[in-house]
mmCIF file of C-alpha atoms in Angstrom:
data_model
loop_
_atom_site.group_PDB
_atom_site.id
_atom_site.type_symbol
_atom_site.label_atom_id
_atom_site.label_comp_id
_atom_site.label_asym_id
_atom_site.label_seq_id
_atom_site.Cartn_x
_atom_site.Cartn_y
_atom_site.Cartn_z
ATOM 1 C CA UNK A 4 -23.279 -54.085 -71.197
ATOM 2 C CA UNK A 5 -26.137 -53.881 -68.551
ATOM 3 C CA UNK A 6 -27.836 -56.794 -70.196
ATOM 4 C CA UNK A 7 -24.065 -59.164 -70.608
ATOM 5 C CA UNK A 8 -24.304 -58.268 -66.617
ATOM 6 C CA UNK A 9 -27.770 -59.436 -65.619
ATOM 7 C CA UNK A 10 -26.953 -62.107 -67.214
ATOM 8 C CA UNK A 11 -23.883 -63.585 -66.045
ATOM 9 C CA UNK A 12 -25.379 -62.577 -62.376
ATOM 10 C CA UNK A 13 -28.503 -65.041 -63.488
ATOM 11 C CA UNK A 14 -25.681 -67.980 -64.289
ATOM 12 C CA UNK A 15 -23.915 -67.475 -61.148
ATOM 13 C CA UNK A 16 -27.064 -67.847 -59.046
ATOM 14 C CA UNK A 17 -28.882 -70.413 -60.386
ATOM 15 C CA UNK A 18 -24.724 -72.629 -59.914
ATOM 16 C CA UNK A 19 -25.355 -72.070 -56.395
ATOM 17 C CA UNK A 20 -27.309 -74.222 -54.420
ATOM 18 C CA UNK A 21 -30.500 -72.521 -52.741
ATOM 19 C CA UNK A 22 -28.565 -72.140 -49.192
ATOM 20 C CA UNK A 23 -25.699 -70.328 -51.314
ATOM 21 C CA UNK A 24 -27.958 -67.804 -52.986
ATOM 22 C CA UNK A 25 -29.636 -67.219 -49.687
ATOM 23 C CA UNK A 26 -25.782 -66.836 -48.375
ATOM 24 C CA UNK A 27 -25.171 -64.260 -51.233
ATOM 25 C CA UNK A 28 -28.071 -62.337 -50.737
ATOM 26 C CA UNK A 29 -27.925 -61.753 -46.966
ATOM 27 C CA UNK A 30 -24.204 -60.651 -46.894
ATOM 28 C CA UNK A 31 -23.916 -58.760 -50.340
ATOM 29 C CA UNK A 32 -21.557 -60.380 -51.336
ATOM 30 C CA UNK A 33 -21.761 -60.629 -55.362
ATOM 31 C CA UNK A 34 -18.281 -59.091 -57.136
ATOM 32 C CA UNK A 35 -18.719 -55.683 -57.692
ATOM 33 C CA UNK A 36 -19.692 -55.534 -61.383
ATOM 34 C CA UNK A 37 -22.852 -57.871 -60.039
ATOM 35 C CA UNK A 38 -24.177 -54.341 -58.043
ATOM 36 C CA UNK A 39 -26.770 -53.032 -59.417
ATOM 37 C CA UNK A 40 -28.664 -49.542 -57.471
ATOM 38 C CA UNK A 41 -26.230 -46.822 -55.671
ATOM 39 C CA UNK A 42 -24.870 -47.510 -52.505
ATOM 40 C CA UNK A 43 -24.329 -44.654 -49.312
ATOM 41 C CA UNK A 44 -21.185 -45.353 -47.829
ATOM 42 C CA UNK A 45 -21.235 -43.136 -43.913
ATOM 43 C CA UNK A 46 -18.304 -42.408 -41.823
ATOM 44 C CA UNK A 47 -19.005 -43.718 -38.433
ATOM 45 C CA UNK A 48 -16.984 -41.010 -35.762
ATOM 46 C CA UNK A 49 -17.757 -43.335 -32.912
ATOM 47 C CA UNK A 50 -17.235 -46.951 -34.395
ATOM 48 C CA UNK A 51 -14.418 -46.306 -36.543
ATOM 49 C CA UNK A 52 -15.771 -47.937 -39.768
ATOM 50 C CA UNK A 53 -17.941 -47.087 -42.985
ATOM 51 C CA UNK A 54 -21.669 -48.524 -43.111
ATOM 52 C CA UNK A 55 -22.097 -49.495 -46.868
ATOM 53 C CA UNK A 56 -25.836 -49.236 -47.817
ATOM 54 C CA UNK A 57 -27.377 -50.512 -50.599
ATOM 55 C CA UNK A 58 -30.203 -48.593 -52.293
ATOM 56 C CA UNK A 59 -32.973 -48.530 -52.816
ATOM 57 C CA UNK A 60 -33.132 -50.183 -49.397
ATOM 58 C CA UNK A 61 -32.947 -50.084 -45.491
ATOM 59 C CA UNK A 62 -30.125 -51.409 -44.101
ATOM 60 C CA UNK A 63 -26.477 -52.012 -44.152
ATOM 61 C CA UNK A 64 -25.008 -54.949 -46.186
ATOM 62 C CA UNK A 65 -21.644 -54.275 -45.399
ATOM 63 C CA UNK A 66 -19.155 -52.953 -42.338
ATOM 64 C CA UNK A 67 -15.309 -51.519 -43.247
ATOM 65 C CA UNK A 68 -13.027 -50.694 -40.507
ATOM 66 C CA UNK A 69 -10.667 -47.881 -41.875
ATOM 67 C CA UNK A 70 -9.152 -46.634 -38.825
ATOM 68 C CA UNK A 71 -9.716 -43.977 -36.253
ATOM 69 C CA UNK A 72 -11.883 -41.703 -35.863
ATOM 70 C CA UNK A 73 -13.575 -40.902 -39.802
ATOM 71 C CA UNK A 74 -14.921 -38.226 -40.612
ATOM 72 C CA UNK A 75 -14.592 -36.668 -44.436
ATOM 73 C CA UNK A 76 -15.571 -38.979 -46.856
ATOM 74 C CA UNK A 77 -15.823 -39.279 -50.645
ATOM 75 C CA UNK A 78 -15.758 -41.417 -53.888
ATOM 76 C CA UNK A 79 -13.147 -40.832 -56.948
ATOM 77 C CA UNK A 80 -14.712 -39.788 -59.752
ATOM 78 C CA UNK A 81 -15.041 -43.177 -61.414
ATOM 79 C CA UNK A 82 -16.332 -44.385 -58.716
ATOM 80 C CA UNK A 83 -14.238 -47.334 -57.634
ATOM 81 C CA UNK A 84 -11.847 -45.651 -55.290
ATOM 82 C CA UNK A 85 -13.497 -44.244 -51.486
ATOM 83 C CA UNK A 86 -11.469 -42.077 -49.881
ATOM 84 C CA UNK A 87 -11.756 -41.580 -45.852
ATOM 85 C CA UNK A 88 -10.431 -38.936 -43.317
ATOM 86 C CA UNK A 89 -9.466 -40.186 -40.263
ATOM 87 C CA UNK A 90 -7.620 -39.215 -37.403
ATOM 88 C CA UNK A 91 -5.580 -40.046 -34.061
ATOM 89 C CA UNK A 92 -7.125 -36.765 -32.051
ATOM 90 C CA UNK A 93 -9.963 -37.329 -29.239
ATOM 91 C CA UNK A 94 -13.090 -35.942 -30.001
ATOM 92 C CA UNK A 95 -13.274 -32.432 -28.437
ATOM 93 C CA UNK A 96 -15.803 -29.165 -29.652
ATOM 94 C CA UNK A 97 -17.656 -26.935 -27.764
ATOM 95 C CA UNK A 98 -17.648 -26.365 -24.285
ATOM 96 C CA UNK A 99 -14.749 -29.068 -23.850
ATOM 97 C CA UNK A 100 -11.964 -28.857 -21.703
ATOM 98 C CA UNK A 101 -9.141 -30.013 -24.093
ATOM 99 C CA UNK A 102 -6.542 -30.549 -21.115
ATOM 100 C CA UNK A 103 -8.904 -33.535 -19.828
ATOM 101 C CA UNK A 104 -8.393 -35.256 -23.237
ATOM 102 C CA UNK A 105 -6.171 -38.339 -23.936
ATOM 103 C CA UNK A 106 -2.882 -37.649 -25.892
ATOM 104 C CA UNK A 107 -3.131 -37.333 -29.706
ATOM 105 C CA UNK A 108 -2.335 -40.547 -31.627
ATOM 106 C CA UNK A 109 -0.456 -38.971 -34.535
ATOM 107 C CA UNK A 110 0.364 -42.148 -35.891
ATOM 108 C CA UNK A 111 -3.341 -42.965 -37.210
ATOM 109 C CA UNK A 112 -3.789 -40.128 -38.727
ATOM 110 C CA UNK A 113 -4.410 -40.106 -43.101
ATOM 111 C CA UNK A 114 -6.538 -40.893 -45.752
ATOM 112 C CA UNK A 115 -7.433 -44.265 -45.439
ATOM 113 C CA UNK A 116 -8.032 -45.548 -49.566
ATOM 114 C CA UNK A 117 -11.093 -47.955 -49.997
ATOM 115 C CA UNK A 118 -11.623 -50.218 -52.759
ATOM 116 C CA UNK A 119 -15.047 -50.541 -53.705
ATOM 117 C CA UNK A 120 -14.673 -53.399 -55.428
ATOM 118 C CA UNK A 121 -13.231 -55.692 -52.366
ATOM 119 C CA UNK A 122 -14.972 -53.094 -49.932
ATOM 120 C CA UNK A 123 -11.331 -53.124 -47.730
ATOM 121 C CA UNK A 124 -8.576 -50.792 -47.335
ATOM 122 C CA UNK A 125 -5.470 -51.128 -49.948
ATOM 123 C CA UNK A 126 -3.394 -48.012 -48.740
ATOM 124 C CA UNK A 127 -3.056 -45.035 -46.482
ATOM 125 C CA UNK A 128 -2.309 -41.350 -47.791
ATOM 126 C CA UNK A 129 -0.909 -39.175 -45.308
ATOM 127 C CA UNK A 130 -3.486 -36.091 -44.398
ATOM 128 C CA UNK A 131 -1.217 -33.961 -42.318
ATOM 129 C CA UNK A 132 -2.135 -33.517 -38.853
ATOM 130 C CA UNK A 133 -5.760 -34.057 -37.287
ATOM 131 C CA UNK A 134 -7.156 -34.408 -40.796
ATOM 132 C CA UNK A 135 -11.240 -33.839 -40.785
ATOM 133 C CA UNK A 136 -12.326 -33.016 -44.172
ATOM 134 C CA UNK A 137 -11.022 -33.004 -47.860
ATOM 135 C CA UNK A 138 -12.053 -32.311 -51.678
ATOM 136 C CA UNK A 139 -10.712 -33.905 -54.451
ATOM 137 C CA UNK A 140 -9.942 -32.589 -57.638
ATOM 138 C CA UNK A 141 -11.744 -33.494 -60.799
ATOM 139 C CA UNK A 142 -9.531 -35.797 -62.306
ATOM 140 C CA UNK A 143 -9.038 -37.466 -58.914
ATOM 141 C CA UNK A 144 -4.675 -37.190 -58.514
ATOM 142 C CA UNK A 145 -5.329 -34.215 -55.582
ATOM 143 C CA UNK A 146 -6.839 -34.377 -51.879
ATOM 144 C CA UNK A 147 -7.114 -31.033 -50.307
ATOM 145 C CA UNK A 148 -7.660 -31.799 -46.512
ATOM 146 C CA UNK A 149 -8.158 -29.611 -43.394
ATOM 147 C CA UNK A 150 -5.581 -30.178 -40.352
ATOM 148 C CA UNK A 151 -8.108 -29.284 -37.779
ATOM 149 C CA UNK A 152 -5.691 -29.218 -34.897
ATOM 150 C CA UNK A 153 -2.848 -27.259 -37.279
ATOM 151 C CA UNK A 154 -4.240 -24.411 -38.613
ATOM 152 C CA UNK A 155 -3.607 -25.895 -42.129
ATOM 153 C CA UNK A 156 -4.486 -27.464 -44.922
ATOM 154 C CA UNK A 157 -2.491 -30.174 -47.244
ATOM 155 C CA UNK A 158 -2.327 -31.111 -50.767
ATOM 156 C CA UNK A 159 -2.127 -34.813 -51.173
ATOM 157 C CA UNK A 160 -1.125 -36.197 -54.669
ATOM 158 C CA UNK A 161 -3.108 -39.326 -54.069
ATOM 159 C CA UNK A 162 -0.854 -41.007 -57.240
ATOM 160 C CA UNK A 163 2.438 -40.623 -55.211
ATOM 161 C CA UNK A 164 1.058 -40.945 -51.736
ATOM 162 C CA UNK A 165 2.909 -37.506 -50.642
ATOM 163 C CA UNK A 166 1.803 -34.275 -48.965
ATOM 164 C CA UNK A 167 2.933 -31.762 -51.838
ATOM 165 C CA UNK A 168 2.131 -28.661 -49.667
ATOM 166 C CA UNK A 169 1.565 -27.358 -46.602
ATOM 167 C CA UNK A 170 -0.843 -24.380 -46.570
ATOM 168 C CA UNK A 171 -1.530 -21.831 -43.613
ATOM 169 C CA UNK A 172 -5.454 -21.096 -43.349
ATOM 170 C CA UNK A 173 -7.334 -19.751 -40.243
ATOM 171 C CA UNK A 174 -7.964 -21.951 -36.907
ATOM 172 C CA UNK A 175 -9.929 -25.032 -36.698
ATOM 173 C CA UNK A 176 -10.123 -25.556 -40.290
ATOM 174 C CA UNK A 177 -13.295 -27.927 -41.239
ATOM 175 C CA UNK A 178 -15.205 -27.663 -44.305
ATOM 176 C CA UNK A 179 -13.552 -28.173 -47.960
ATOM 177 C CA UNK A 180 -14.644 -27.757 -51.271
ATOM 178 C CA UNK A 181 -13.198 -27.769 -54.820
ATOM 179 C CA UNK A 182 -14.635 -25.524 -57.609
ATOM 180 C CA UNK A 183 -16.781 -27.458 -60.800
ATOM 181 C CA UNK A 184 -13.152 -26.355 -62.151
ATOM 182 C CA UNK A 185 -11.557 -27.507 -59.415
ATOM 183 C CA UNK A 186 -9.291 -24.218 -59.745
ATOM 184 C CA UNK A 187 -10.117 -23.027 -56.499
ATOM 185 C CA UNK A 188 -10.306 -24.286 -53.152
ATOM 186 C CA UNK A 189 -12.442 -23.027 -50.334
ATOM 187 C CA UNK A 190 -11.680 -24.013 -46.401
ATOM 188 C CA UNK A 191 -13.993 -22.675 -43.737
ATOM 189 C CA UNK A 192 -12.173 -21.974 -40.332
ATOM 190 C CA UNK A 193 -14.388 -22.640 -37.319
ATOM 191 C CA UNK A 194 -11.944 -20.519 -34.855
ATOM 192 C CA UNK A 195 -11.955 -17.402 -37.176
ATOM 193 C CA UNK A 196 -15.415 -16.971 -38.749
ATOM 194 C CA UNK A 197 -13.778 -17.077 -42.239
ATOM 195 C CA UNK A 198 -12.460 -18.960 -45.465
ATOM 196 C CA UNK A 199 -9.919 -18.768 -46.958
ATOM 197 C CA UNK A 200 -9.991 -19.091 -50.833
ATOM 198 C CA UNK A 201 -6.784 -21.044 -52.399
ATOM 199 C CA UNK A 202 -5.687 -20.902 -55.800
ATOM 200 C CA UNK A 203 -5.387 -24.265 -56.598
ATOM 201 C CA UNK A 204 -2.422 -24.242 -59.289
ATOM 202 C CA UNK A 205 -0.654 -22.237 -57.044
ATOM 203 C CA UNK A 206 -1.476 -23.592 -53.659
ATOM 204 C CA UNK A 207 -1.458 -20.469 -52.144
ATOM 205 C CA UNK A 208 -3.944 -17.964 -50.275
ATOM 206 C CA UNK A 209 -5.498 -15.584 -52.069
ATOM 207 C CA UNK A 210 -8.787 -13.909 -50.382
ATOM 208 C CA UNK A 211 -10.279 -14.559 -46.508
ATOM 209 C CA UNK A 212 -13.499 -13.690 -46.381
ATOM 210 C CA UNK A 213 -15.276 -13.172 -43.179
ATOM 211 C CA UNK A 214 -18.530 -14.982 -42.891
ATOM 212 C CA UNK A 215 -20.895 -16.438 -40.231
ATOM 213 C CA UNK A 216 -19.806 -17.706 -36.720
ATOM 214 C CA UNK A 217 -18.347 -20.980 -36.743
ATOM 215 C CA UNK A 218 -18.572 -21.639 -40.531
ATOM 216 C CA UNK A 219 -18.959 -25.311 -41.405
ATOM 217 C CA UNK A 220 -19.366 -26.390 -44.646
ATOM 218 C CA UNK A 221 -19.532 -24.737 -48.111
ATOM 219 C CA UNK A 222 -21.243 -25.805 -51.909
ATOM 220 C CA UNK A 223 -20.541 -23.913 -55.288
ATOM 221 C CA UNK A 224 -23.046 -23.640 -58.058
ATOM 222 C CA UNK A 225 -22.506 -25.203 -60.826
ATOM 223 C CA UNK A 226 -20.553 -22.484 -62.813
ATOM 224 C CA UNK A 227 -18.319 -21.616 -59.894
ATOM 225 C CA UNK A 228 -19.378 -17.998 -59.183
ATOM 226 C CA UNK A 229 -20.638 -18.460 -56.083
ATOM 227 C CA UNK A 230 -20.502 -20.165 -53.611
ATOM 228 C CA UNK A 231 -22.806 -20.964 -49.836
ATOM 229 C CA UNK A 232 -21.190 -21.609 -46.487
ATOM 230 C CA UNK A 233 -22.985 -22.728 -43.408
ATOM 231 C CA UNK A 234 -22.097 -20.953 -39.813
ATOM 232 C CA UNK A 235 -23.412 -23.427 -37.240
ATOM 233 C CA UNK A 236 -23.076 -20.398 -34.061
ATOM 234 C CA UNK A 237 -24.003 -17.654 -36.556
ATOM 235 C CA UNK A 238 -27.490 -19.477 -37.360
ATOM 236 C CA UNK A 239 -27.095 -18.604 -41.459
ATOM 237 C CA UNK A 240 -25.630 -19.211 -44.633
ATOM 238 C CA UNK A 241 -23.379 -16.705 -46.345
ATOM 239 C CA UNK A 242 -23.022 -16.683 -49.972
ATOM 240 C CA UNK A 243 -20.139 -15.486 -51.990
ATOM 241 C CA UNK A 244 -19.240 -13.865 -54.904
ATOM 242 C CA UNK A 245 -16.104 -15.951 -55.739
ATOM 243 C CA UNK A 246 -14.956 -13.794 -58.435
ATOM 244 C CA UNK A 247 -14.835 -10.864 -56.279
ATOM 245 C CA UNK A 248 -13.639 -12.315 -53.193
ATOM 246 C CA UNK A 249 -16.372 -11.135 -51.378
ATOM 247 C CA UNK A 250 -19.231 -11.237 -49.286
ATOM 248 C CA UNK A 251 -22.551 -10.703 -51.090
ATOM 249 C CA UNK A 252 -25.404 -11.376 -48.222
ATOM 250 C CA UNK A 253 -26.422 -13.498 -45.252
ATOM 251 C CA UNK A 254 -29.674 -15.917 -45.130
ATOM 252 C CA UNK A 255 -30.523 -16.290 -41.685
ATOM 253 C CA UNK A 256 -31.802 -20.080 -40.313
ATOM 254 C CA UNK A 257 -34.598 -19.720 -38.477
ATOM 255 C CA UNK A 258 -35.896 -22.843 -37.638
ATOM 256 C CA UNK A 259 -35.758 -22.953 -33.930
ATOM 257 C CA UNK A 260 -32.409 -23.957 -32.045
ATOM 258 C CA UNK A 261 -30.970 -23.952 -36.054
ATOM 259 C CA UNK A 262 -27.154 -24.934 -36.062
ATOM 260 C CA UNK A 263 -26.083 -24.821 -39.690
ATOM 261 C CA UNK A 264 -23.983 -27.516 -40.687
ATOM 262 C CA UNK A 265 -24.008 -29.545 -44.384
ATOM 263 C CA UNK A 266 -24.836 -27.404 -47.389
ATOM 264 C CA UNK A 267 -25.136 -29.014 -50.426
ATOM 265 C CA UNK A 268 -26.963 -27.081 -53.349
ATOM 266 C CA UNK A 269 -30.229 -28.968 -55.314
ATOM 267 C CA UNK A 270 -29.809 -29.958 -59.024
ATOM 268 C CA UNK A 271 -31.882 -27.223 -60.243
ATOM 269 C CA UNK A 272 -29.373 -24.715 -58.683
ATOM 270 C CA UNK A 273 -32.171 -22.594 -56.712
ATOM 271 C CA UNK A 274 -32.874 -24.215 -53.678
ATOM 272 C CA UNK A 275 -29.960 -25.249 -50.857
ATOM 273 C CA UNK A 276 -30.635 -27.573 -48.365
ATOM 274 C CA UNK A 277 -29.200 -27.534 -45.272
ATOM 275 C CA UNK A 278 -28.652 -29.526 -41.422
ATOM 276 C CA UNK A 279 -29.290 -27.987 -38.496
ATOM 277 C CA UNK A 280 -27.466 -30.045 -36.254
ATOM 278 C CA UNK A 281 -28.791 -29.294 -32.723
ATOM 279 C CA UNK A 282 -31.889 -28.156 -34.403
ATOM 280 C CA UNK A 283 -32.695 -31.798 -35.492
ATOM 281 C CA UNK A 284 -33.705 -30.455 -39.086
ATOM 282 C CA UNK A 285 -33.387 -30.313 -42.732
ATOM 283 C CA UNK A 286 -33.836 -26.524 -43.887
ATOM 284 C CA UNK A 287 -34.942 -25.559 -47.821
ATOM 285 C CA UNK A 288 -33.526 -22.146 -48.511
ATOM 286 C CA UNK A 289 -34.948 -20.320 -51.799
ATOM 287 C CA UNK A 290 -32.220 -18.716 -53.372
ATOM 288 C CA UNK A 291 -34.349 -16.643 -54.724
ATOM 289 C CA UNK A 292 -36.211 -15.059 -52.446
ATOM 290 C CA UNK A 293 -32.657 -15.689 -49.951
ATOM 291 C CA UNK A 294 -35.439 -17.174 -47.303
ATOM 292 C CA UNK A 295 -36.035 -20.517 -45.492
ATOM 293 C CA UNK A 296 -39.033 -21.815 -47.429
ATOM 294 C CA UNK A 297 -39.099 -25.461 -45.758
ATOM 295 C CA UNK A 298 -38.243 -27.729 -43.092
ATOM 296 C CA UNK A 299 -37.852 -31.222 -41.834
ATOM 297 C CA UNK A 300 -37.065 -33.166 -38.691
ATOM 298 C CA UNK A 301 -34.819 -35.721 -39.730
ATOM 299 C CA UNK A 302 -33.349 -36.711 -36.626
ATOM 300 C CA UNK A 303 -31.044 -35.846 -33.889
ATOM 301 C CA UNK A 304 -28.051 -33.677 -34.404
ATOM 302 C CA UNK A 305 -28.190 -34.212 -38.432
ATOM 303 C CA UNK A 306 -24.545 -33.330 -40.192
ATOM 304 C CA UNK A 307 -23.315 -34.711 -43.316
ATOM 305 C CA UNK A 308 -25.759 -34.641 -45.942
ATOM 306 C CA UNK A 309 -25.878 -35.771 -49.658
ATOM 307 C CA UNK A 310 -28.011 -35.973 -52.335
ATOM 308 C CA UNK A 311 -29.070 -39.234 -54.904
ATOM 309 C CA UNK A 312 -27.427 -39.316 -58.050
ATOM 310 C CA UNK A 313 -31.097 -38.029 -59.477
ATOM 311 C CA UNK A 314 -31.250 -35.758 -56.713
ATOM 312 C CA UNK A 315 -34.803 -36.398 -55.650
ATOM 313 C CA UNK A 316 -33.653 -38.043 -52.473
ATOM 314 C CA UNK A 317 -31.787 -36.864 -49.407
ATOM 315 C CA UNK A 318 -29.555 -38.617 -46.783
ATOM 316 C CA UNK A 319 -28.552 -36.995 -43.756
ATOM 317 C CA UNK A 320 -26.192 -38.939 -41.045
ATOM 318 C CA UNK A 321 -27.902 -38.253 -37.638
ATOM 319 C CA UNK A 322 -24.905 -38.087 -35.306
ATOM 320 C CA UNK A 323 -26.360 -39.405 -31.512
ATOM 321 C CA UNK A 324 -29.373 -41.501 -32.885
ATOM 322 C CA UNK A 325 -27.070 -43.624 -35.300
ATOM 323 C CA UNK A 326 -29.121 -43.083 -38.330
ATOM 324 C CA UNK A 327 -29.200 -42.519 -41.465
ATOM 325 C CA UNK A 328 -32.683 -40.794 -42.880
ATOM 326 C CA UNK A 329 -33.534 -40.979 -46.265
ATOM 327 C CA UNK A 330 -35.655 -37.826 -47.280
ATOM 328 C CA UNK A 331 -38.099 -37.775 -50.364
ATOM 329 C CA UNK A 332 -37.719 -33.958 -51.789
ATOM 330 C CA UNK A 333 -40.864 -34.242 -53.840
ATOM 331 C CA UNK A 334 -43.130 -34.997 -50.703
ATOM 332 C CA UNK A 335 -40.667 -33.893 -48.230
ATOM 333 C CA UNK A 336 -41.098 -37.009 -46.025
ATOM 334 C CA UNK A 337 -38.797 -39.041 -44.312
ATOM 335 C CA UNK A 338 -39.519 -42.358 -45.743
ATOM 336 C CA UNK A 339 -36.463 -44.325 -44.634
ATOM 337 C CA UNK A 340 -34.868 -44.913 -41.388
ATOM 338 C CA UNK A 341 -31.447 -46.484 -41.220
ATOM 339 C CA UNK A 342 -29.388 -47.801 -38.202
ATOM 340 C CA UNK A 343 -25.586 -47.818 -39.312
ATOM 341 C CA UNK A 344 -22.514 -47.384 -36.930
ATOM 342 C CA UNK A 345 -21.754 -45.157 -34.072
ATOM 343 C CA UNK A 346 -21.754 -41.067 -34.094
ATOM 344 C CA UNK A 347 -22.727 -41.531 -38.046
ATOM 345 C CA UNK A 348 -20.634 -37.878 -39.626
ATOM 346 C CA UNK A 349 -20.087 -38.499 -43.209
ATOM 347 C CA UNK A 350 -22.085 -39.458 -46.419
ATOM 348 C CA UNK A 351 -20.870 -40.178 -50.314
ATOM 349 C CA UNK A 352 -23.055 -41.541 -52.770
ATOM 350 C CA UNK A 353 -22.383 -43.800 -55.783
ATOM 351 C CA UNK A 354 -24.448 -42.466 -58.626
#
């Protein structure tokens, strides 16, 4: 099949004429089946639109507005769908006075549906209210999304385009993340300094768990026992026994002026590696030893983070700078440098 590809991309380039293949090249713009490499696609807070990124590379070959505001982002499981958060709310956090903030637009609030393919916007889920983040299950049909501004979280069937429930969870949810199984559901609340744990056939509550201040983000091992959640005020990671429902320890971040905020969990299932927002760094924890064995300046205020399909690379969105770094795990370098939009929150990764 890869072969049939190459070549019917060789026939359509040598019909062009030499200022059409230099036309092709410069804007990307080959039918999808033509692709060939994984692309980052990064929510841009600031600029309202996804930076598509071809790789390996350094730069972006492509620009889709989705709407207000994005934030959560991810790709269906076959890859051809991109689902993005975004939302009506001004951008608040710390320290802000809310009552100095514009009115809520309500009305651009949802899932905005991308097709990879066309690289545009074909429909527009509802998220609830203020949606910021979301997990999908493994087949694809189900969003779970965090209403930041409603104390909730909804359960999207992305087939039918409707919200199918309403769940109450703890203030300022953020973070969500579906089990391997996708059988349960974990949302961090930043107000409370827990998650709750949701049963996902049941859409229901059944455990809070009190973890770190201001918990962020959270990553399960592969088998779904446990599971890592990153407190950007409480300067650690908390892991949990998801069987139990319970707390099982605390790895402190000590890189200085640490603000914990991605998680995602290495390949090999012993290292975690996570942003330190304010801190400007990438941390390696040892999950064995439960320690901070590493750490990287990536850039300022670093949030989202993914890892390559082969998981020897790293990209972290570096909110202020408007970057995207692209981190070599074997040398622990920075090798890449990308500009993309503005306030850069969210990355997915075609593998």
């Amino acid at each position: 099949m890869r072969a049939e590809i190459l070549i019917a991309f060789a026939a359509l380039v040598s019909a062009c004429s030499p200022g059409d293949q230099r036309a092709a090249a410069k804007h990307d713009s080959a039918p999808a089946a033509f692709w060939i490499g994984s692309y980052l696609y990064v929510s841009n807070e600031g600029s309202d639109d996804v930076s598509v990124i071809r790789m390996p590379g350094d730069s972006v070959v492509a620009t889709i507005p989705v709407g207000k505001r994005p934030r959560g982002i991810r790709l269906s499981p076959d890859g051809k769908t991109l689902f993005v958060a975004v939302s009506g709310s001004p951008r608040g956090g710390p320290g802000v006075d809310e009552s100095t903030l514009p009115p809520a637009d309500k009305a651009a609030d949802g899932i905005a549906v991308v097709d990879v393919a066309t690289r545009r916007v074909v429909r527009r889920l509802p998220g609830g209210s203020d949606p910021e983040t979301f997990a999908l299950s493994p087949d694809g049909k189900t969003l779970y999304v965090s209403n930041e501004d409603a104390s909730t979280a909804s359960v999207i069937d992305v087939v039918k385009g409707i919200v199918m429930a309403t769940i109450k969870v703890g203030s300022e949810p953020e973070g969500v993340v579906a089990s391997p199984d996708g059988n349960t559901i974990i949302v961090t609340s930043e107000g409370k300094g827990e998650i709750a744990i949701i049963n996902a056939a049941t859409a229901t509550v059944v455990a809070t768990i009190a973890v770190g201040k201001r918990p962020r983000s959270a990553a399960f091992t592969r088998d779904g026992s446990r599971a890592f959640v990153s407190a950007e005020v409480g300067s650690s990671v908390s892991v949990i026994d998801v069987a139990r429902r319970r707390l099982v320890t605390t790895i402190p971040i000590t890189s200085a002026g640490a603000k914990p905020m991605g998680i995602v969990l290495a390949p090999n299932g012993k290292e975690l590696y996570v942003s330190t927002g304010r801190g400007g760094e990438l941390a390696v924890v040892s999950l064995d030893s439960a320690k901070v064995v590493g750490a990287l300046h990536v850039g300022a205020r670093p949030w989202g983070i993914a890892l390559s399909g082969s998981g020897t690379e790293l990209y972290s969105a570096n909110g202020p700078s408007n970057t995207v770094s692209v981190v070599d795990l074997k040398t622990m370098r920075v090798v890449h440098t990308i500009a993309v939009g503005k306030l850069p929150w969210g990355i997915a990764v075609s593998k």
